Amino acid sequence: MSDYELSDVEIKILDDWIMSNILPQKASKKNYTSYALKNLFEESQDGFFITNKQFKEAMVRCNFSPVNKNKLNWDFRVSLKAES
């Protein structure tokens, strides 16, 4: 495993955080970037450092689609459960 590969345990923690904290929205007043969401994860109680690419991969793994995959920081039409 390279320095930037996530272990199975880390993948589960990340995916669980996404599924527990992020809600899909068809039309959202505010889009969140992958980088902003990554930082929220890192600052969370169980968070740890991840790359923006790892976070984007996790969002896709959890069935969230980006608005535009050609941008460096993907926008997602989501809301945070804490905002609901």
mmCIF file of N, CA and C in Angstrom:
data_model
loop_
_atom_site.group_PDB
_atom_site.id
_atom_site.type_symbol
_atom_site.label_atom_id
_atom_site.label_comp_id
_atom_site.label_asym_id
_atom_site.label_seq_id
_atom_site.Cartn_x
_atom_site.Cartn_y
_atom_site.Cartn_z
ATOM 1 N N MET A 1 0.846 -1.182 0.000
ATOM 2 C CA MET A 1 0.000 0.000 0.000
ATOM 3 C C MET A 1 0.892 1.246 0.000
ATOM 4 N N SER A 2 0.598 2.173 -0.919
ATOM 5 C CA SER A 2 1.402 3.401 -0.957
ATOM 6 C C SER A 2 0.955 4.336 0.164
ATOM 7 N N ASP A 3 1.705 5.400 0.341
ATOM 8 C CA ASP A 3 1.408 6.359 1.407
ATOM 9 C C ASP A 3 0.027 6.999 1.251
ATOM 10 N N TYR A 4 -0.471 7.069 0.022
ATOM 11 C CA TYR A 4 -1.742 7.754 -0.208
ATOM 12 C C TYR A 4 -2.915 6.819 -0.450
ATOM 13 N N GLU A 5 -2.720 5.519 -0.310
ATOM 14 C CA GLU A 5 -3.819 4.583 -0.439
ATOM 15 C C GLU A 5 -4.515 4.446 0.903
ATOM 16 N N LEU A 6 -5.827 4.359 0.847
ATOM 17 C CA LEU A 6 -6.593 4.186 2.081
ATOM 18 C C LEU A 6 -6.756 2.700 2.382
ATOM 19 N N SER A 7 -6.703 2.368 3.643
ATOM 20 C CA SER A 7 -6.943 0.983 4.062
ATOM 21 C C SER A 7 -8.442 0.710 3.979
ATOM 22 N N ASP A 8 -8.822 -0.545 4.066
ATOM 23 C CA ASP A 8 -10.244 -0.905 4.055
ATOM 24 C C ASP A 8 -10.985 -0.252 5.219
ATOM 25 N N VAL A 9 -10.337 -0.165 6.366
ATOM 26 C CA VAL A 9 -10.951 0.466 7.544
ATOM 27 C C VAL A 9 -11.174 1.956 7.282
ATOM 28 N N GLU A 10 -10.186 2.625 6.706
ATOM 29 C CA GLU A 10 -10.317 4.055 6.400
ATOM 30 C C GLU A 10 -11.410 4.302 5.358
ATOM 31 N N ILE A 11 -11.487 3.430 4.348
ATOM 32 C CA ILE A 11 -12.541 3.553 3.332
ATOM 33 C C ILE A 11 -13.909 3.435 3.987
ATOM 34 N N LYS A 12 -14.062 2.488 4.889
ATOM 35 C CA LYS A 12 -15.349 2.313 5.576
ATOM 36 C C LYS A 12 -15.684 3.539 6.421
ATOM 37 N N ILE A 13 -14.719 4.073 7.140
ATOM 38 C CA ILE A 13 -14.955 5.274 7.963
ATOM 39 C C ILE A 13 -15.384 6.442 7.078
ATOM 40 N N LEU A 14 -14.688 6.634 5.966
ATOM 41 C CA LEU A 14 -15.012 7.725 5.051
ATOM 42 C C LEU A 14 -16.395 7.541 4.436
ATOM 43 N N ASP A 15 -16.678 6.351 3.920
ATOM 44 C CA ASP A 15 -17.982 6.092 3.310
ATOM 45 C C ASP A 15 -19.109 6.232 4.330
ATOM 46 N N ASP A 16 -18.888 5.742 5.528
ATOM 47 C CA ASP A 16 -19.908 5.873 6.586
ATOM 48 C C ASP A 16 -20.157 7.337 6.919
ATOM 49 N N TRP A 17 -19.099 8.150 6.951
ATOM 50 C CA TRP A 17 -19.260 9.576 7.238
ATOM 51 C C TRP A 17 -20.080 10.243 6.141
ATOM 52 N N ILE A 18 -19.769 9.930 4.887
ATOM 53 C CA ILE A 18 -20.518 10.513 3.766
ATOM 54 C C ILE A 18 -21.992 10.137 3.871
ATOM 55 N N MET A 19 -22.276 8.866 4.070
ATOM 56 C CA MET A 19 -23.669 8.405 4.110
ATOM 57 C C MET A 19 -24.417 8.943 5.338
ATOM 58 N N SER A 20 -23.703 9.247 6.403
ATOM 59 C CA SER A 20 -24.324 9.752 7.622
ATOM 60 C C SER A 20 -24.487 11.267 7.645
ATOM 61 N N ASN A 21 -23.743 11.979 6.814
ATOM 62 C CA ASN A 21 -23.705 13.436 6.916
ATOM 63 C C ASN A 21 -24.127 14.202 5.671
ATOM 64 N N ILE A 22 -24.238 13.528 4.538
ATOM 65 C CA ILE A 22 -24.519 14.221 3.283
ATOM 66 C C ILE A 22 -25.800 13.676 2.656
ATOM 67 N N LEU A 23 -26.660 14.597 2.231
ATOM 68 C CA LEU A 23 -27.922 14.242 1.583
ATOM 69 C C LEU A 23 -27.922 14.735 0.141
ATOM 70 N N PRO A 24 -28.339 13.891 -0.804
ATOM 71 C CA PRO A 24 -28.424 14.353 -2.194
ATOM 72 C C PRO A 24 -29.568 15.347 -2.351
ATOM 73 N N GLN A 25 -29.402 16.288 -3.253
ATOM 74 C CA GLN A 25 -30.436 17.280 -3.552
ATOM 75 C C GLN A 25 -30.563 17.390 -5.067
ATOM 76 N N LYS A 26 -31.791 17.412 -5.573
ATOM 77 C CA LYS A 26 -31.972 17.603 -7.014
ATOM 78 C C LYS A 26 -31.667 19.043 -7.392
ATOM 79 N N ALA A 27 -32.183 19.947 -6.615
ATOM 80 C CA ALA A 27 -31.902 21.371 -6.820
ATOM 81 C C ALA A 27 -31.512 21.919 -5.459
ATOM 82 N N SER A 28 -30.346 22.455 -5.399
ATOM 83 C CA SER A 28 -29.852 22.940 -4.118
ATOM 84 C C SER A 28 -29.557 24.425 -4.217
ATOM 85 N N LYS A 29 -29.854 25.137 -3.159
ATOM 86 C CA LYS A 29 -29.525 26.559 -3.109
ATOM 87 C C LYS A 29 -28.019 26.746 -3.135
ATOM 88 N N LYS A 30 -27.314 25.769 -2.606
ATOM 89 C CA LYS A 30 -25.863 25.872 -2.486
ATOM 90 C C LYS A 30 -25.243 24.539 -2.877
ATOM 91 N N ASN A 31 -24.220 24.609 -3.712
ATOM 92 C CA ASN A 31 -23.439 23.419 -4.031
ATOM 93 C C ASN A 31 -22.233 23.389 -3.101
ATOM 94 N N TYR A 32 -21.793 22.205 -2.786
ATOM 95 C CA TYR A 32 -20.581 22.034 -1.988
ATOM 96 C C TYR A 32 -19.503 21.455 -2.882
ATOM 97 N N THR A 33 -18.291 21.973 -2.769
ATOM 98 C CA THR A 33 -17.188 21.406 -3.544
ATOM 99 C C THR A 33 -16.621 20.193 -2.819
ATOM 100 N N SER A 34 -15.997 19.345 -3.604
ATOM 101 C CA SER A 34 -15.344 18.173 -3.024
ATOM 102 C C SER A 34 -14.305 18.603 -1.990
ATOM 103 N N TYR A 35 -13.615 19.701 -2.251
ATOM 104 C CA TYR A 35 -12.574 20.152 -1.328
ATOM 105 C C TYR A 35 -13.172 20.620 -0.002
ATOM 106 N N ALA A 36 -14.289 21.336 -0.054
ATOM 107 C CA ALA A 36 -14.935 21.802 1.175
ATOM 108 C C ALA A 36 -15.463 20.617 1.981
ATOM 109 N N LEU A 37 -16.063 19.651 1.313
ATOM 110 C CA LEU A 37 -16.592 18.470 2.004
ATOM 111 C C LEU A 37 -15.447 17.637 2.590
ATOM 112 N N LYS A 38 -14.359 17.526 1.846
ATOM 113 C CA LYS A 38 -13.171 16.798 2.330
ATOM 114 C C LYS A 38 -12.678 17.417 3.631
ATOM 115 N N ASN A 39 -12.638 18.748 3.664
ATOM 116 C CA ASN A 39 -12.186 19.434 4.882
ATOM 117 C C ASN A 39 -13.144 19.196 6.044
ATOM 118 N N LEU A 40 -14.441 19.173 5.783
ATOM 119 C CA LEU A 40 -15.410 18.868 6.849
ATOM 120 C C LEU A 40 -15.168 17.468 7.406
ATOM 121 N N PHE A 41 -14.911 16.511 6.509
ATOM 122 C CA PHE A 41 -14.610 15.154 6.957
ATOM 123 C C PHE A 41 -13.357 15.141 7.827
ATOM 124 N N GLU A 42 -12.292 15.788 7.357
ATOM 125 C CA GLU A 42 -11.025 15.783 8.096
ATOM 126 C C GLU A 42 -11.173 16.391 9.487
ATOM 127 N N GLU A 43 -12.056 17.375 9.620
ATOM 128 C CA GLU A 43 -12.272 18.042 10.906
ATOM 129 C C GLU A 43 -13.268 17.305 11.804
ATOM 130 N N SER A 44 -13.911 16.279 11.265
ATOM 131 C CA SER A 44 -14.894 15.529 12.047
ATOM 132 C C SER A 44 -14.203 14.661 13.100
ATOM 133 N N GLN A 45 -14.979 14.152 14.016
ATOM 134 C CA GLN A 45 -14.438 13.373 15.144
ATOM 135 C C GLN A 45 -13.589 12.183 14.681
ATOM 136 N N ASP A 46 -14.041 11.459 13.663
ATOM 137 C CA ASP A 46 -13.305 10.285 13.190
ATOM 138 C C ASP A 46 -12.468 10.573 11.951
ATOM 139 N N GLY A 47 -12.374 11.853 11.575
ATOM 140 C CA GLY A 47 -11.689 12.230 10.340
ATOM 141 C C GLY A 47 -10.185 12.062 10.384
ATOM 142 N N PHE A 48 -9.608 12.040 9.224
ATOM 143 C CA PHE A 48 -8.158 11.930 9.039
ATOM 144 C C PHE A 48 -7.836 12.529 7.675
ATOM 145 N N PHE A 49 -6.561 12.791 7.410
ATOM 146 C CA PHE A 49 -6.174 13.400 6.141
ATOM 147 C C PHE A 49 -6.492 12.487 4.973
ATOM 148 N N ILE A 50 -7.100 13.072 3.943
ATOM 149 C CA ILE A 50 -7.304 12.385 2.666
ATOM 150 C C ILE A 50 -7.059 13.408 1.563
ATOM 151 N N THR A 51 -6.812 12.913 0.368
ATOM 152 C CA THR A 51 -6.643 13.816 -0.765
ATOM 153 C C THR A 51 -8.011 14.158 -1.343
ATOM 154 N N ASN A 52 -8.056 15.228 -2.112
ATOM 155 C CA ASN A 52 -9.289 15.612 -2.795
ATOM 156 C C ASN A 52 -9.733 14.479 -3.732
ATOM 157 N N LYS A 53 -8.783 13.850 -4.407
ATOM 158 C CA LYS A 53 -9.101 12.734 -5.308
ATOM 159 C C LYS A 53 -9.738 11.578 -4.539
ATOM 160 N N GLN A 54 -9.213 11.256 -3.382
ATOM 161 C CA GLN A 54 -9.795 10.172 -2.578
ATOM 162 C C GLN A 54 -11.214 10.517 -2.149
ATOM 163 N N PHE A 55 -11.451 11.793 -1.830
ATOM 164 C CA PHE A 55 -12.796 12.179 -1.427
ATOM 165 C C PHE A 55 -13.751 12.092 -2.613
ATOM 166 N N LYS A 56 -13.317 12.545 -3.777
ATOM 167 C CA LYS A 56 -14.162 12.470 -4.970
ATOM 168 C C LYS A 56 -14.505 11.008 -5.283
ATOM 169 N N GLU A 57 -13.522 10.131 -5.195
ATOM 170 C CA GLU A 57 -13.757 8.700 -5.430
ATOM 171 C C GLU A 57 -14.777 8.139 -4.437
ATOM 172 N N ALA A 58 -14.679 8.576 -3.193
ATOM 173 C CA ALA A 58 -15.612 8.106 -2.166
ATOM 174 C C ALA A 58 -17.028 8.602 -2.451
ATOM 175 N N MET A 59 -17.168 9.836 -2.892
ATOM 176 C CA MET A 59 -18.501 10.361 -3.218
ATOM 177 C C MET A 59 -19.135 9.548 -4.349
ATOM 178 N N VAL A 60 -18.367 9.225 -5.366
ATOM 179 C CA VAL A 60 -18.881 8.412 -6.471
ATOM 180 C C VAL A 60 -19.232 7.012 -5.966
ATOM 181 N N ARG A 61 -18.377 6.450 -5.119
ATOM 182 C CA ARG A 61 -18.623 5.128 -4.541
ATOM 183 C C ARG A 61 -19.940 5.116 -3.760
ATOM 184 N N CYS A 62 -20.281 6.252 -3.157
ATOM 185 C CA CYS A 62 -21.510 6.372 -2.361
ATOM 186 C C CYS A 62 -22.685 6.894 -3.199
ATOM 187 N N ASN A 63 -22.540 6.845 -4.521
ATOM 188 C CA ASN A 63 -23.607 7.195 -5.476
ATOM 189 C C ASN A 63 -23.961 8.671 -5.542
ATOM 190 N N PHE A 64 -23.015 9.556 -5.296
ATOM 191 C CA PHE A 64 -23.214 10.982 -5.497
ATOM 192 C C PHE A 64 -22.552 11.361 -6.817
ATOM 193 N N SER A 65 -23.281 12.101 -7.640
ATOM 194 C CA SER A 65 -22.748 12.509 -8.952
ATOM 195 C C SER A 65 -22.329 13.967 -8.929
ATOM 196 N N PRO A 66 -21.149 14.259 -9.452
ATOM 197 C CA PRO A 66 -20.703 15.655 -9.507
ATOM 198 C C PRO A 66 -21.438 16.417 -10.607
ATOM 199 N N VAL A 67 -21.501 17.723 -10.446
ATOM 200 C CA VAL A 67 -22.106 18.579 -11.464
ATOM 201 C C VAL A 67 -21.232 18.578 -12.713
ATOM 202 N N ASN A 68 -19.915 18.689 -12.546
ATOM 203 C CA ASN A 68 -18.991 18.762 -13.677
ATOM 204 C C ASN A 68 -17.684 18.073 -13.296
ATOM 205 N N LYS A 69 -17.419 16.920 -13.905
ATOM 206 C CA LYS A 69 -16.207 16.157 -13.583
ATOM 207 C C LYS A 69 -14.937 16.783 -14.151
ATOM 208 N N ASN A 70 -15.068 17.801 -14.998
ATOM 209 C CA ASN A 70 -13.892 18.408 -15.610
ATOM 210 C C ASN A 70 -13.222 19.444 -14.725
ATOM 211 N N LYS A 71 -13.863 19.815 -13.642
ATOM 212 C CA LYS A 71 -13.270 20.784 -12.716
ATOM 213 C C LYS A 71 -12.377 20.058 -11.715
ATOM 214 N N LEU A 72 -11.399 20.756 -11.182
ATOM 215 C CA LEU A 72 -10.517 20.170 -10.169
ATOM 216 C C LEU A 72 -11.308 19.836 -8.903
ATOM 217 N N ASN A 73 -12.060 20.813 -8.402
ATOM 218 C CA ASN A 73 -12.911 20.595 -7.232
ATOM 219 C C ASN A 73 -14.341 20.413 -7.721
ATOM 220 N N TRP A 74 -14.811 19.175 -7.637
ATOM 221 C CA TRP A 74 -16.146 18.872 -8.133
ATOM 222 C C TRP A 74 -17.207 19.532 -7.257
ATOM 223 N N ASP A 75 -18.239 20.074 -7.892
ATOM 224 C CA ASP A 75 -19.404 20.570 -7.170
ATOM 225 C C ASP A 75 -20.410 19.440 -7.042
ATOM 226 N N PHE A 76 -21.015 19.335 -5.865
ATOM 227 C CA PHE A 76 -22.063 18.350 -5.630
ATOM 228 C C PHE A 76 -23.317 19.079 -5.170
ATOM 229 N N ARG A 77 -24.475 18.670 -5.714
ATOM 230 C CA ARG A 77 -25.760 19.209 -5.266
ATOM 231 C C ARG A 77 -26.185 18.394 -4.044
ATOM 232 N N VAL A 78 -25.758 18.850 -2.914
ATOM 233 C CA VAL A 78 -26.018 18.143 -1.665
ATOM 234 C C VAL A 78 -26.313 19.137 -0.565
ATOM 235 N N SER A 79 -26.829 18.614 0.530
ATOM 236 C CA SER A 79 -26.923 19.399 1.759
ATOM 237 C C SER A 79 -26.335 18.554 2.869
ATOM 238 N N LEU A 80 -26.011 19.215 3.948
ATOM 239 C CA LEU A 80 -25.483 18.501 5.101
ATOM 240 C C LEU A 80 -26.642 18.192 6.038
ATOM 241 N N LYS A 81 -26.642 17.016 6.608
ATOM 242 C CA LYS A 81 -27.750 16.631 7.502
ATOM 243 C C LYS A 81 -27.902 17.606 8.654
ATOM 244 N N ALA A 82 -26.823 18.203 9.086
ATOM 245 C CA ALA A 82 -26.881 19.175 10.192
ATOM 246 C C ALA A 82 -27.671 20.422 9.779
ATOM 247 N N GLU A 83 -27.769 20.681 8.455
ATOM 248 C CA GLU A 83 -28.494 21.847 7.959
ATOM 249 C C GLU A 83 -29.985 21.577 7.813
ATOM 250 N N SER A 84 -30.365 20.311 7.741
ATOM 251 C CA SER A 84 -31.756 19.943 7.467
ATOM 252 C C SER A 84 -32.676 20.270 8.610
#
